[in-house]
């Protein structure tokens, strides 16, 4: 599968935090899975769509100086683990706040931003990042 | 049946640069330049922001304030002159992000700074004819001025989104008219990074002629006079033009102040009038009458006569930040950071 096709399949997850939930044990997966690794066969074909809460708190974070080429204009930036209000841990960039002002426990919400692109003539990838709550 | 605004939302990136800071780099008196244009500062998008992300932020704010199911949206238009792709619509990405796909029509609109209001008119037609239940019209831009050009002092970023429908409208659009001519006051050819403008030609025959004609025709049709309106929002490429055009036609400063955001955020092009109207709707009361007149180079003006309904009392305005709140959360950047953010510095690929 080409990377564009794979990216396309991931759009519901990247735009709207759509994961999946196992109907057997109730465990939530993000990114979504087509099978629950605990319930295995019993979950095949039964996984249900689950929308992860867009608001949460910063669980932990670090300031990134060694950045990929595509993010050079943003350096340094913050990558954090966010515990969403429905208790899912997500890793994402934290934007619209200076690195020195990020705090553990800070309230944040998911926003859509550019993640990277496949060069000047390639596809632009959009996805979620977190920004301080208004 | 009445057609009008069911919900709205605005978004402006948080970074700001002052005319003084820009002038320093080019050996100009930026402070005087800003004073002349009535611009105190302008917004700057972060490197990961573009018309798609700004439109999505505005559209999500709009959806947060209403209980309308996004699947009931039958059309979505994004008006901009800075769509990230030359081919590949912004509107499909926004539709996906608010979960309005796949049962809707979507398209990108272009008409310099009035593409957003053109989208509102199209939605009014589709809703009024019964073809769709709800339509979304967005005006957003991340405008560029060539480094050192006068436009660099004002060109900024921001946008607003409007949900147009018949049910539960918070503001009724009583009527709309347009005034359109072929006027080459401002343009950008395919593949060019920065727009060109006709210098002095941008004033009298372009902005002032179209805005005054559209306004006078609308007032004549509606049988109203300037004093009948509680608020008036005119296109605002800077703070000076709308102030002057308002005075020319007999509107007072009190009528235009709430809808005049350019002094604090710069010229958001297609976002300008939509953000100005959002600022007015943030404080509007039932019965308030609002005049809205956009302008797009090339050239044309769309004028709207709007009356706020009782429904605004029950409207969940607090579910998204007001324009006043959005523009108060700012961080100032210097010219070097601004140039880096806006990609004015070429980097090795
Ligand atoms: Zn399971």
Short mmCIF file of C-alpha atoms and ligand atoms in Angstrom, two decimals:
data_model
loop_
_atom_site.label_atom_id
_atom_site.label_comp_id
_atom_site.label_asym_id
_atom_site.label_seq_id
_atom_site.Cartn_x
_atom_site.Cartn_y
_atom_site.Cartn_z
CA UNK A 1 0.00 0.00 0.00
CA UNK A 2 1.42 3.41 -0.92
CA UNK A 3 1.99 5.89 1.88
CA UNK A 4 -0.69 8.21 0.43
CA UNK A 5 -3.22 5.38 0.58
CA UNK A 6 -2.20 4.50 4.13
CA UNK A 7 -2.41 8.15 5.21
CA UNK A 8 -5.86 8.34 3.63
CA UNK A 9 -7.10 5.38 5.67
CA UNK A 10 -5.86 7.06 8.83
CA UNK A 11 -7.81 10.31 8.21
CA UNK A 12 -10.70 9.57 10.64
CA UNK A 13 -8.14 8.94 13.38
CA UNK A 14 -5.92 11.91 12.55
CA UNK A 15 -8.72 14.46 12.07
CA UNK A 16 -11.32 13.32 14.57
CA UNK A 17 -9.53 10.98 17.01
CA UNK A 18 -11.58 8.02 15.89
CA UNK A 19 -10.30 4.82 17.42
CA UNK A 20 -11.99 1.51 18.10
CA UNK A 21 -13.47 -0.25 21.09
CA UNK A 22 -13.67 -3.96 21.79
CA UNK A 23 -17.29 -4.98 22.47
CA UNK A 24 -16.12 -7.96 24.51
CA UNK A 25 -13.79 -6.39 27.08
CA UNK A 26 -14.50 -2.69 26.47
CA UNK A 27 -10.88 -1.75 25.84
CA UNK A 28 -10.34 1.31 23.61
CA UNK A 29 -7.62 1.41 20.97
CA UNK A 30 -6.12 4.44 19.34
CA UNK A 31 -5.09 4.24 16.55
CA UNK A 32 -7.97 1.92 15.81
CA UNK A 33 -7.52 -1.84 15.51
CA UNK A 34 -9.61 -4.33 13.60
CA UNK A 35 -9.14 -6.94 16.36
CA UNK A 36 -8.71 -6.79 20.15
CA UNK A 37 -5.37 -8.41 21.10
CA UNK A 38 -6.93 -9.71 24.35
CA UNK A 39 -10.20 -11.12 23.02
CA UNK A 40 -8.81 -12.03 19.60
CA UNK A 41 -11.29 -14.12 17.59
CA UNK A 42 -14.26 -13.06 19.66
CA UNK A 43 -13.67 -9.44 18.61
CA UNK A 44 -13.10 -9.91 14.88
CA UNK A 45 -15.63 -7.98 12.81
CA UNK A 46 -17.25 -6.59 15.96
CA UNK A 47 -14.91 -3.73 16.90
CA UNK A 48 -16.94 -0.54 17.25
CA UNK A 49 -15.94 2.99 16.32
CA UNK A 50 -14.94 5.04 19.33
CA UNK A 51 -14.36 8.81 19.32
CA UNK A 52 -11.70 9.79 21.83
CA UNK A 53 -12.48 12.96 23.86
CA UNK A 54 -10.80 16.04 22.39
CA UNK A 55 -9.96 17.57 25.77
CA UNK A 56 -7.45 16.32 28.29
CA UNK A 57 -4.47 17.17 30.47
CA UNK A 58 -0.74 17.06 29.89
CA UNK A 59 0.56 13.83 31.50
CA UNK A 60 4.21 14.37 30.62
CA UNK A 61 6.17 16.24 27.95
CA UNK A 62 9.59 17.02 26.57
CA UNK A 63 11.08 19.84 24.53
CA UNK A 64 12.40 18.65 21.19
CA UNK A 65 15.50 20.27 19.68
CA UNK A 66 16.55 17.50 17.32
CA UNK A 67 13.68 17.83 14.88
CA UNK A 68 12.78 16.25 11.54
CA UNK A 69 13.44 18.39 8.47
CA UNK A 70 9.75 19.19 7.96
CA UNK A 71 9.47 20.77 11.42
CA UNK A 72 12.62 22.90 11.30
CA UNK A 73 10.66 26.16 11.28
CA UNK A 74 9.00 25.26 14.59
CA UNK A 75 12.12 24.26 16.53
CA UNK A 76 12.23 23.91 19.48
CA UNK A 77 8.78 22.49 20.13
CA UNK A 78 7.01 20.41 22.71
CA UNK A 79 5.87 16.81 22.35
CA UNK A 80 3.66 15.54 25.13
CA UNK A 81 1.61 12.64 26.31
CA UNK A 82 -1.95 13.76 26.82
CA UNK A 83 -4.39 11.95 29.07
CA UNK A 84 -7.77 12.61 27.46
CA UNK A 85 -10.86 13.11 29.61
CA UNK A 86 -11.90 9.52 28.81
CA UNK A 87 -8.51 8.30 30.04
CA UNK A 88 -6.73 7.50 26.78
CA UNK A 89 -3.04 8.37 26.49
CA UNK A 90 -2.08 10.07 23.23
CA UNK A 91 1.29 11.37 22.07
CA UNK A 92 1.23 14.61 20.10
CA UNK A 93 2.87 17.97 19.62
CA UNK A 94 1.69 20.72 21.96
CA UNK A 95 1.33 24.05 20.12
CA UNK A 96 0.40 27.69 20.75
CA UNK A 97 2.36 27.76 24.00
CA UNK A 98 6.05 28.47 24.63
CA UNK A 99 8.04 25.44 25.86
CA UNK A 100 8.78 27.18 29.20
CA UNK A 101 5.07 27.61 29.87
CA UNK A 102 4.01 23.99 29.39
CA UNK A 103 3.11 22.28 32.65
CA UNK A 104 2.10 18.80 33.69
CA UNK A 105 -1.63 18.82 34.41
CA UNK A 106 -2.26 21.71 32.01
CA UNK A 107 -5.65 21.58 30.23
CA UNK A 108 -5.37 21.10 26.48
CA UNK A 109 -7.62 20.37 23.52
CA UNK A 110 -7.07 18.70 20.16
CA UNK A 111 -6.67 21.03 17.16
CA UNK A 112 -6.05 20.25 13.49
CA UNK A 113 -2.65 21.34 12.19
CA UNK A 114 -0.22 20.53 9.40
CA UNK A 115 1.95 17.59 10.41
CA UNK A 116 4.29 17.52 7.39
CA UNK A 117 4.21 17.25 3.63
CA UNK A 118 5.81 15.12 0.93
CA UNK A 119 7.94 18.02 -0.34
CA UNK A 120 6.74 21.16 -2.20
CA UNK A 121 4.84 19.15 -4.83
CA UNK A 122 3.58 16.41 -2.49
CA UNK A 123 0.53 15.82 -0.35
CA UNK A 124 0.12 17.91 2.82
CA UNK A 125 -0.64 15.79 5.88
CA UNK A 126 -2.97 17.21 8.50
CA UNK A 127 -3.52 15.74 11.92
CA UNK A 128 -4.20 16.47 15.56
CA UNK A 129 -1.95 18.39 17.89
CA UNK A 130 -2.91 19.81 21.26
CA UNK A 131 -3.23 23.47 22.23
CA UNK A 132 -4.06 25.08 25.60
CA UNK A 133 -7.82 25.24 26.30
CA UNK A 134 -9.36 28.68 25.86
CA UNK B 1 -39.43 31.01 4.68
CA UNK B 2 -36.72 32.99 6.42
CA UNK B 3 -33.11 32.11 5.72
CA UNK B 4 -30.32 33.18 8.00
CA UNK B 5 -27.43 32.41 10.27
CA UNK B 6 -27.86 29.36 12.50
CA UNK B 7 -24.36 29.43 13.98
CA UNK B 8 -20.92 30.96 13.46
CA UNK B 9 -17.33 30.62 14.66
CA UNK B 10 -14.10 32.54 14.17
CA UNK B 11 -10.40 31.83 14.45
CA UNK B 12 -7.27 34.00 14.33
CA UNK B 13 -3.72 32.64 14.82
CA UNK B 14 -2.13 33.93 18.02
CA UNK B 15 1.14 35.41 16.74
CA UNK B 16 1.36 39.15 16.06
CA UNK B 17 3.87 41.51 14.51
CA UNK B 18 3.76 45.32 14.66
CA UNK B 19 4.23 47.72 11.70
CA UNK B 20 7.11 49.24 13.67
CA UNK B 21 8.96 45.90 13.66
CA UNK B 22 8.39 45.44 9.91
CA UNK B 23 9.46 49.03 9.14
CA UNK B 24 12.72 48.59 11.06
CA UNK B 25 13.85 45.94 8.58
CA UNK B 26 13.06 47.98 5.48
CA UNK B 27 14.28 51.38 6.69
CA UNK B 28 10.73 52.75 6.79
CA UNK B 29 8.90 54.54 9.54
CA UNK B 30 6.69 51.58 10.35
CA UNK B 31 4.99 53.33 13.22
CA UNK B 32 3.81 56.14 10.92
CA UNK B 33 2.84 53.54 8.32
CA UNK B 34 0.70 51.71 10.88
CA UNK B 35 -0.88 54.98 12.01
CA UNK B 36 -1.73 55.88 8.40
CA UNK B 37 -3.34 52.49 7.81
CA UNK B 38 -4.96 52.35 11.30
CA UNK B 39 -3.17 49.07 11.97
CA UNK B 40 -1.63 48.44 15.39
CA UNK B 41 -0.52 44.87 14.67
CA UNK B 42 -1.30 41.98 12.36
CA UNK B 43 -1.72 38.27 12.91
CA UNK B 44 0.89 35.77 11.75
CA UNK B 45 0.07 32.08 11.29
CA UNK B 46 2.30 29.49 12.95
CA UNK B 47 4.34 27.34 10.51
CA UNK B 48 1.79 24.52 10.88
CA UNK B 49 -1.22 26.72 10.13
CA UNK B 50 -2.78 27.39 6.73
CA UNK B 51 -6.23 28.05 5.26
CA UNK B 52 -7.24 24.44 5.93
CA UNK B 53 -6.38 24.52 9.64
CA UNK B 54 -7.84 28.02 10.12
CA UNK B 55 -11.07 27.00 8.35
CA UNK B 56 -11.32 23.84 10.45
CA UNK B 57 -10.80 25.78 13.69
CA UNK B 58 -13.53 28.29 12.72
CA UNK B 59 -15.90 25.52 11.55
CA UNK B 60 -15.40 23.52 14.74
CA UNK B 61 -16.16 26.62 16.83
CA UNK B 62 -19.33 27.06 14.73
CA UNK B 63 -20.38 23.44 15.28
CA UNK B 64 -19.64 23.60 19.03
CA UNK B 65 -22.32 26.31 19.37
CA UNK B 66 -25.13 24.34 17.73
CA UNK B 67 -26.86 20.98 18.06
CA UNK B 68 -27.17 20.60 14.29
CA UNK B 69 -26.01 17.14 13.19
CA UNK B 70 -23.08 17.68 10.77
CA UNK B 71 -24.61 15.04 8.47
CA UNK B 72 -27.47 17.49 7.82
CA UNK B 73 -25.03 19.88 6.13
CA UNK B 74 -25.70 19.68 2.38
CA UNK B 75 -23.06 22.12 1.11
CA UNK B 76 -19.73 23.51 2.26
CA UNK B 77 -17.78 26.31 0.59
CA UNK B 78 -14.42 27.74 1.58
CA UNK B 79 -13.62 31.14 0.09
CA UNK B 80 -9.95 32.11 0.04
CA UNK B 81 -7.14 33.36 -2.13
CA UNK B 82 -4.58 31.27 -0.28
CA UNK B 83 -5.88 27.71 -0.59
CA UNK B 84 -2.88 25.43 0.20
CA UNK B 85 -3.31 23.43 -2.99
CA UNK B 86 -3.65 24.80 -6.54
CA UNK B 87 -5.61 21.62 -7.31
CA UNK B 88 -7.24 19.69 -4.42
CA UNK B 89 -10.01 21.44 -2.52
CA UNK B 90 -9.74 22.87 0.96
CA UNK B 91 -13.47 22.29 1.41
CA UNK B 92 -13.25 18.48 1.36
CA UNK B 93 -10.71 18.50 4.20
CA UNK B 94 -12.88 20.85 6.26
CA UNK B 95 -16.00 18.75 5.57
CA UNK B 96 -14.18 15.63 6.75
CA UNK B 97 -12.88 17.39 9.87
CA UNK B 98 -16.41 18.38 10.97
CA UNK B 99 -17.79 14.97 9.93
CA UNK B 100 -20.14 16.35 7.30
CA UNK B 101 -18.96 13.85 4.65
CA UNK B 102 -19.93 12.14 2.39
CA UNK B 103 -23.48 13.31 1.60
CA UNK B 104 -22.83 16.92 0.66
CA UNK B 105 -21.55 19.12 -2.15
CA UNK B 106 -18.35 21.05 -1.55
CA UNK B 107 -16.22 23.51 -3.47
CA UNK B 108 -13.57 26.16 -3.01
CA UNK B 109 -14.46 29.71 -3.91
CA UNK B 110 -12.18 32.45 -5.15
CA UNK B 111 -12.99 36.13 -5.47
CA UNK B 112 -10.14 37.99 -3.77
CA UNK B 113 -11.46 39.16 -0.39
CA UNK B 114 -15.14 38.48 -0.91
CA UNK B 115 -15.09 34.74 -1.58
CA UNK B 116 -16.45 34.08 1.91
CA UNK B 117 -19.54 36.26 1.48
CA UNK B 118 -20.07 34.80 -1.99
CA UNK B 119 -20.28 31.42 -0.24
CA UNK B 120 -22.95 32.78 2.11
CA UNK B 121 -25.03 33.90 -0.89
CA UNK B 122 -24.74 30.48 -2.55
CA UNK B 123 -25.79 28.75 0.68
CA UNK B 124 -28.76 31.13 0.99
CA UNK B 125 -29.91 30.11 -2.47
CA UNK B 126 -29.54 26.39 -1.83
CA UNK B 127 -31.26 26.59 1.56
CA UNK B 128 -34.00 28.94 0.34
CA UNK B 129 -34.82 26.72 -2.64
CA UNK B 130 -35.08 23.68 -0.38
CA UNK B 131 -32.22 21.83 -2.07
CA UNK B 132 -30.34 21.54 1.21
CA UNK B 133 -31.16 21.84 4.91
CA UNK B 134 -27.95 23.58 6.00
CA UNK B 135 -24.98 25.08 4.20
CA UNK B 136 -21.59 26.18 5.50
CA UNK B 137 -19.74 29.20 4.12
CA UNK B 138 -16.21 29.96 5.30
CA UNK B 139 -13.96 32.90 4.52
CA UNK B 140 -10.30 32.41 5.46
CA UNK B 141 -6.89 33.53 4.30
CA UNK B 142 -3.18 33.48 5.09
CA UNK B 143 -2.31 36.43 2.92
CA UNK B 144 1.16 37.33 1.80
CA UNK B 145 2.59 40.72 1.01
CA UNK B 146 5.90 40.79 -0.85
CA UNK B 147 8.76 41.61 1.56
CA UNK B 148 9.11 45.40 1.75
CA UNK B 149 5.83 46.05 -0.09
CA UNK B 150 3.17 48.24 1.54
CA UNK B 151 0.91 45.16 1.72
CA UNK B 152 3.36 43.51 4.09
CA UNK B 153 2.20 45.88 6.85
CA UNK B 154 -1.35 44.57 6.69
CA UNK B 155 -1.59 41.09 5.07
CA UNK B 156 -2.49 38.64 7.84
CA UNK B 157 -4.32 35.41 8.66
CA UNK B 158 -7.70 34.39 10.07
CA UNK B 159 -11.17 33.21 9.17
CA UNK B 160 -14.77 32.68 10.18
CA UNK B 161 -17.43 30.09 9.39
CA UNK B 162 -21.20 30.48 9.00
CA UNK B 163 -23.91 27.84 9.18
CA UNK B 164 -26.79 28.96 6.98
CA UNK B 165 -30.24 27.44 7.38
CA UNK B 166 -33.94 28.02 8.00
CA UNK B 167 -34.47 26.50 11.45
CA UNK B 168 -33.45 28.18 14.68
CA UNK B 169 -31.79 31.13 12.97
CA UNK B 170 -30.09 33.60 15.31
CA UNK B 171 -29.98 36.25 12.60
CA UNK B 172 -32.26 36.59 9.60
CA UNK B 173 -30.70 37.71 6.33
CA UNK B 174 -33.44 40.02 5.04
CA UNK B 175 -31.81 40.52 1.67
CA UNK B 176 -28.53 40.51 -0.20
CA UNK B 177 -27.39 42.26 -3.36
CA UNK B 178 -24.09 42.46 -5.22
CA UNK B 179 -22.31 45.05 -7.34
CA UNK B 180 -19.77 43.61 -9.77
CA UNK B 181 -17.51 45.08 -12.49
CA UNK B 182 -14.27 44.16 -14.26
CA UNK B 183 -11.68 46.28 -12.41
CA UNK B 184 -8.00 45.24 -12.39
CA UNK B 185 -7.03 46.75 -9.00
CA UNK B 186 -5.27 43.72 -7.49
CA UNK B 187 -4.25 40.36 -8.88
CA UNK B 188 -1.92 37.40 -8.61
CA UNK B 189 -0.98 35.19 -11.53
CA UNK B 190 -0.70 31.42 -11.15
CA UNK B 191 2.68 30.41 -9.73
CA UNK B 192 3.49 33.86 -8.30
CA UNK B 193 4.16 33.97 -4.57
CA UNK B 194 2.94 37.51 -4.01
CA UNK B 195 0.08 39.58 -5.41
CA UNK B 196 0.43 42.77 -7.46
CA UNK B 197 -1.72 45.84 -7.08
CA UNK B 198 -2.56 48.92 -9.06
CA UNK B 199 -1.23 51.32 -6.40
CA UNK B 200 -3.57 54.32 -6.09
CA UNK B 201 -6.00 52.53 -8.36
CA UNK B 202 -7.01 50.32 -5.40
CA UNK B 203 -8.86 53.20 -3.71
CA UNK B 204 -11.47 55.28 -5.53
CA UNK B 205 -12.51 53.21 -8.58
CA UNK B 206 -12.22 49.95 -6.73
CA UNK B 207 -12.94 49.74 -2.98
CA UNK B 208 -14.95 52.95 -2.56
CA UNK B 209 -16.97 52.70 -5.76
CA UNK B 210 -18.06 49.10 -5.19
CA UNK B 211 -18.80 49.43 -1.47
CA UNK B 212 -20.82 52.65 -1.83
CA UNK B 213 -22.78 51.35 -4.83
CA UNK B 214 -23.59 48.04 -3.16
CA UNK B 215 -24.58 49.80 0.07
CA UNK B 216 -26.78 52.42 -1.61
CA UNK B 217 -28.53 49.82 -3.77
CA UNK B 218 -29.21 47.64 -0.72
CA UNK B 219 -30.53 50.56 1.33
CA UNK B 220 -32.80 51.59 -1.55
CA UNK B 221 -34.15 48.02 -1.91
CA UNK B 222 -34.66 47.66 1.82
CA UNK B 223 -36.08 51.15 2.25
CA UNK B 224 -33.62 51.83 5.05
CA UNK B 225 -31.14 54.56 5.86
CA UNK B 226 -27.76 54.39 7.64
CA UNK B 227 -29.34 55.39 10.98
CA UNK B 228 -31.58 52.29 10.95
CA UNK B 229 -28.61 50.02 11.59
CA UNK B 230 -27.14 49.24 14.99
CA UNK B 231 -23.94 47.94 13.41
CA UNK B 232 -22.22 48.19 10.04
CA UNK B 233 -19.36 45.99 8.89
CA UNK B 234 -17.42 47.05 5.79
CA UNK B 235 -14.54 45.25 4.14
CA UNK B 236 -11.39 46.28 5.95
CA UNK B 237 -8.08 45.94 4.06
CA UNK B 238 -6.81 48.40 6.70
CA UNK B 239 -8.53 50.46 9.36
CA UNK B 240 -8.61 53.61 7.24
CA UNK B 241 -10.73 52.58 4.24
CA UNK B 242 -13.78 51.30 6.17
CA UNK B 243 -13.67 54.33 8.48
CA UNK B 244 -13.64 56.65 5.47
CA UNK B 245 -16.29 54.81 3.48
CA UNK B 246 -18.56 54.75 6.54
CA UNK B 247 -18.21 58.50 7.05
CA UNK B 248 -18.79 59.17 3.32
CA UNK B 249 -22.16 57.41 3.50
CA UNK B 250 -23.29 58.79 6.86
CA UNK B 251 -22.50 55.91 9.19
CA UNK B 252 -21.07 56.82 12.59
CA UNK B 253 -17.97 55.52 14.31
CA UNK B 254 -20.20 53.89 16.95
CA UNK B 255 -21.84 51.77 14.25
CA UNK B 256 -18.58 50.41 12.81
CA UNK B 257 -16.30 50.01 15.85
CA UNK B 258 -17.42 46.54 16.98
CA UNK B 259 -17.06 45.05 13.51
CA UNK B 260 -13.72 46.68 12.75
CA UNK B 261 -11.05 44.12 13.69
CA UNK B 262 -8.29 44.99 11.19
CA UNK B 263 -6.52 47.40 13.59
CA UNK B 264 -5.87 44.43 15.93
CA UNK B 265 -5.38 41.53 13.52
CA UNK B 266 -4.48 43.08 10.14
CA UNK B 267 -6.15 42.35 6.83
CA UNK B 268 -7.43 38.78 6.84
CA UNK B 269 -8.75 39.17 3.26
CA UNK B 270 -11.59 36.64 2.80
CA UNK B 271 -11.73 36.36 6.60
CA UNK B 272 -12.09 40.11 7.21
CA UNK B 273 -15.83 40.74 6.88
CA UNK B 274 -16.78 37.29 8.30
CA UNK B 275 -14.63 37.95 11.41
CA UNK B 276 -16.04 41.49 11.73
CA UNK B 277 -19.59 40.15 11.62
CA UNK B 278 -18.69 37.44 14.16
CA UNK B 279 -17.44 40.16 16.51
CA UNK B 280 -20.80 41.95 16.18
CA UNK B 281 -22.83 38.73 16.66
CA UNK B 282 -20.82 38.11 19.84
CA UNK B 283 -22.67 40.98 21.53
CA UNK B 284 -25.79 41.39 19.37
CA UNK B 285 -29.26 41.49 20.96
CA UNK B 286 -32.63 40.49 19.50
CA UNK B 287 -33.85 43.11 17.04
CA UNK B 288 -30.42 44.53 16.26
CA UNK B 289 -30.02 45.39 12.61
CA UNK B 290 -26.67 44.81 10.92
CA UNK B 291 -25.40 45.99 7.55
CA UNK B 292 -22.55 43.93 6.08
CA UNK B 293 -20.69 44.88 2.89
CA UNK B 294 -17.72 42.91 1.61
CA UNK B 295 -15.34 43.85 -1.18
CA UNK B 296 -13.23 41.67 -3.42
CA UNK B 297 -10.72 43.03 -5.90
CA UNK B 298 -11.36 42.37 -9.50
CA UNK B 299 -13.98 43.61 -8.41
CA UNK B 300 -17.23 43.26 -6.52
CA UNK B 301 -19.15 43.87 -3.31
CA UNK B 302 -21.77 41.72 -1.60
CA UNK B 303 -24.13 43.58 0.74
CA UNK B 304 -26.35 41.99 3.40
CA UNK B 305 -29.18 43.39 5.49
CA UNK B 306 -29.44 41.30 8.69
CA UNK B 307 -31.79 41.31 11.69
CA UNK B 308 -30.89 39.47 14.89
CA UNK B 309 -33.70 37.20 16.17
CA UNK B 310 -34.95 36.29 19.66
CA UNK B 311 -33.30 32.92 19.20
CA UNK B 312 -29.90 34.47 19.99
CA UNK B 313 -30.93 34.46 23.67
CA UNK B 314 -30.84 30.65 23.69
CA UNK B 315 -27.79 30.42 21.44
CA UNK B 316 -24.72 28.75 22.99
CA UNK B 317 -22.33 31.62 22.28
CA UNK B 318 -20.18 30.57 25.24
CA UNK B 319 -19.42 27.15 23.67
CA UNK B 320 -16.63 28.80 21.65
CA UNK B 321 -14.45 31.84 22.32
CA UNK B 322 -15.62 35.31 21.26
CA UNK B 323 -13.60 37.31 18.76
CA UNK B 324 -12.59 39.65 21.58
CA UNK B 325 -11.23 36.67 23.53
CA UNK B 326 -9.46 35.23 20.49
CA UNK B 327 -7.66 38.48 19.72
CA UNK B 328 -6.60 39.04 23.31
CA UNK B 329 -4.47 35.86 23.50
CA UNK B 330 -1.43 37.03 21.55
CA UNK B 331 2.30 36.57 21.33
CA UNK B 332 4.48 39.11 19.54
CA UNK B 333 7.21 37.93 17.20
CA UNK B 334 10.14 39.79 15.64
CA UNK B 335 10.66 40.10 11.90
CA UNK B 336 13.15 37.22 11.72
CA UNK B 337 10.70 34.82 13.39
CA UNK B 338 7.90 36.11 11.18
CA UNK B 339 9.99 35.53 8.05
CA UNK B 340 10.84 32.01 9.21
CA UNK B 341 7.19 31.22 10.05
CA UNK B 342 5.91 32.52 6.73
CA UNK B 343 8.52 30.68 4.69
CA UNK B 344 10.05 33.91 3.43
CA UNK B 345 13.45 32.37 4.14
CA UNK B 346 14.24 29.73 1.54
CA UNK B 347 15.62 26.58 3.09
CA UNK B 348 17.62 23.77 1.59
CA UNK B 349 15.29 20.97 0.54
ZN1 LIG C 1 -11.30 -7.16 24.04
#
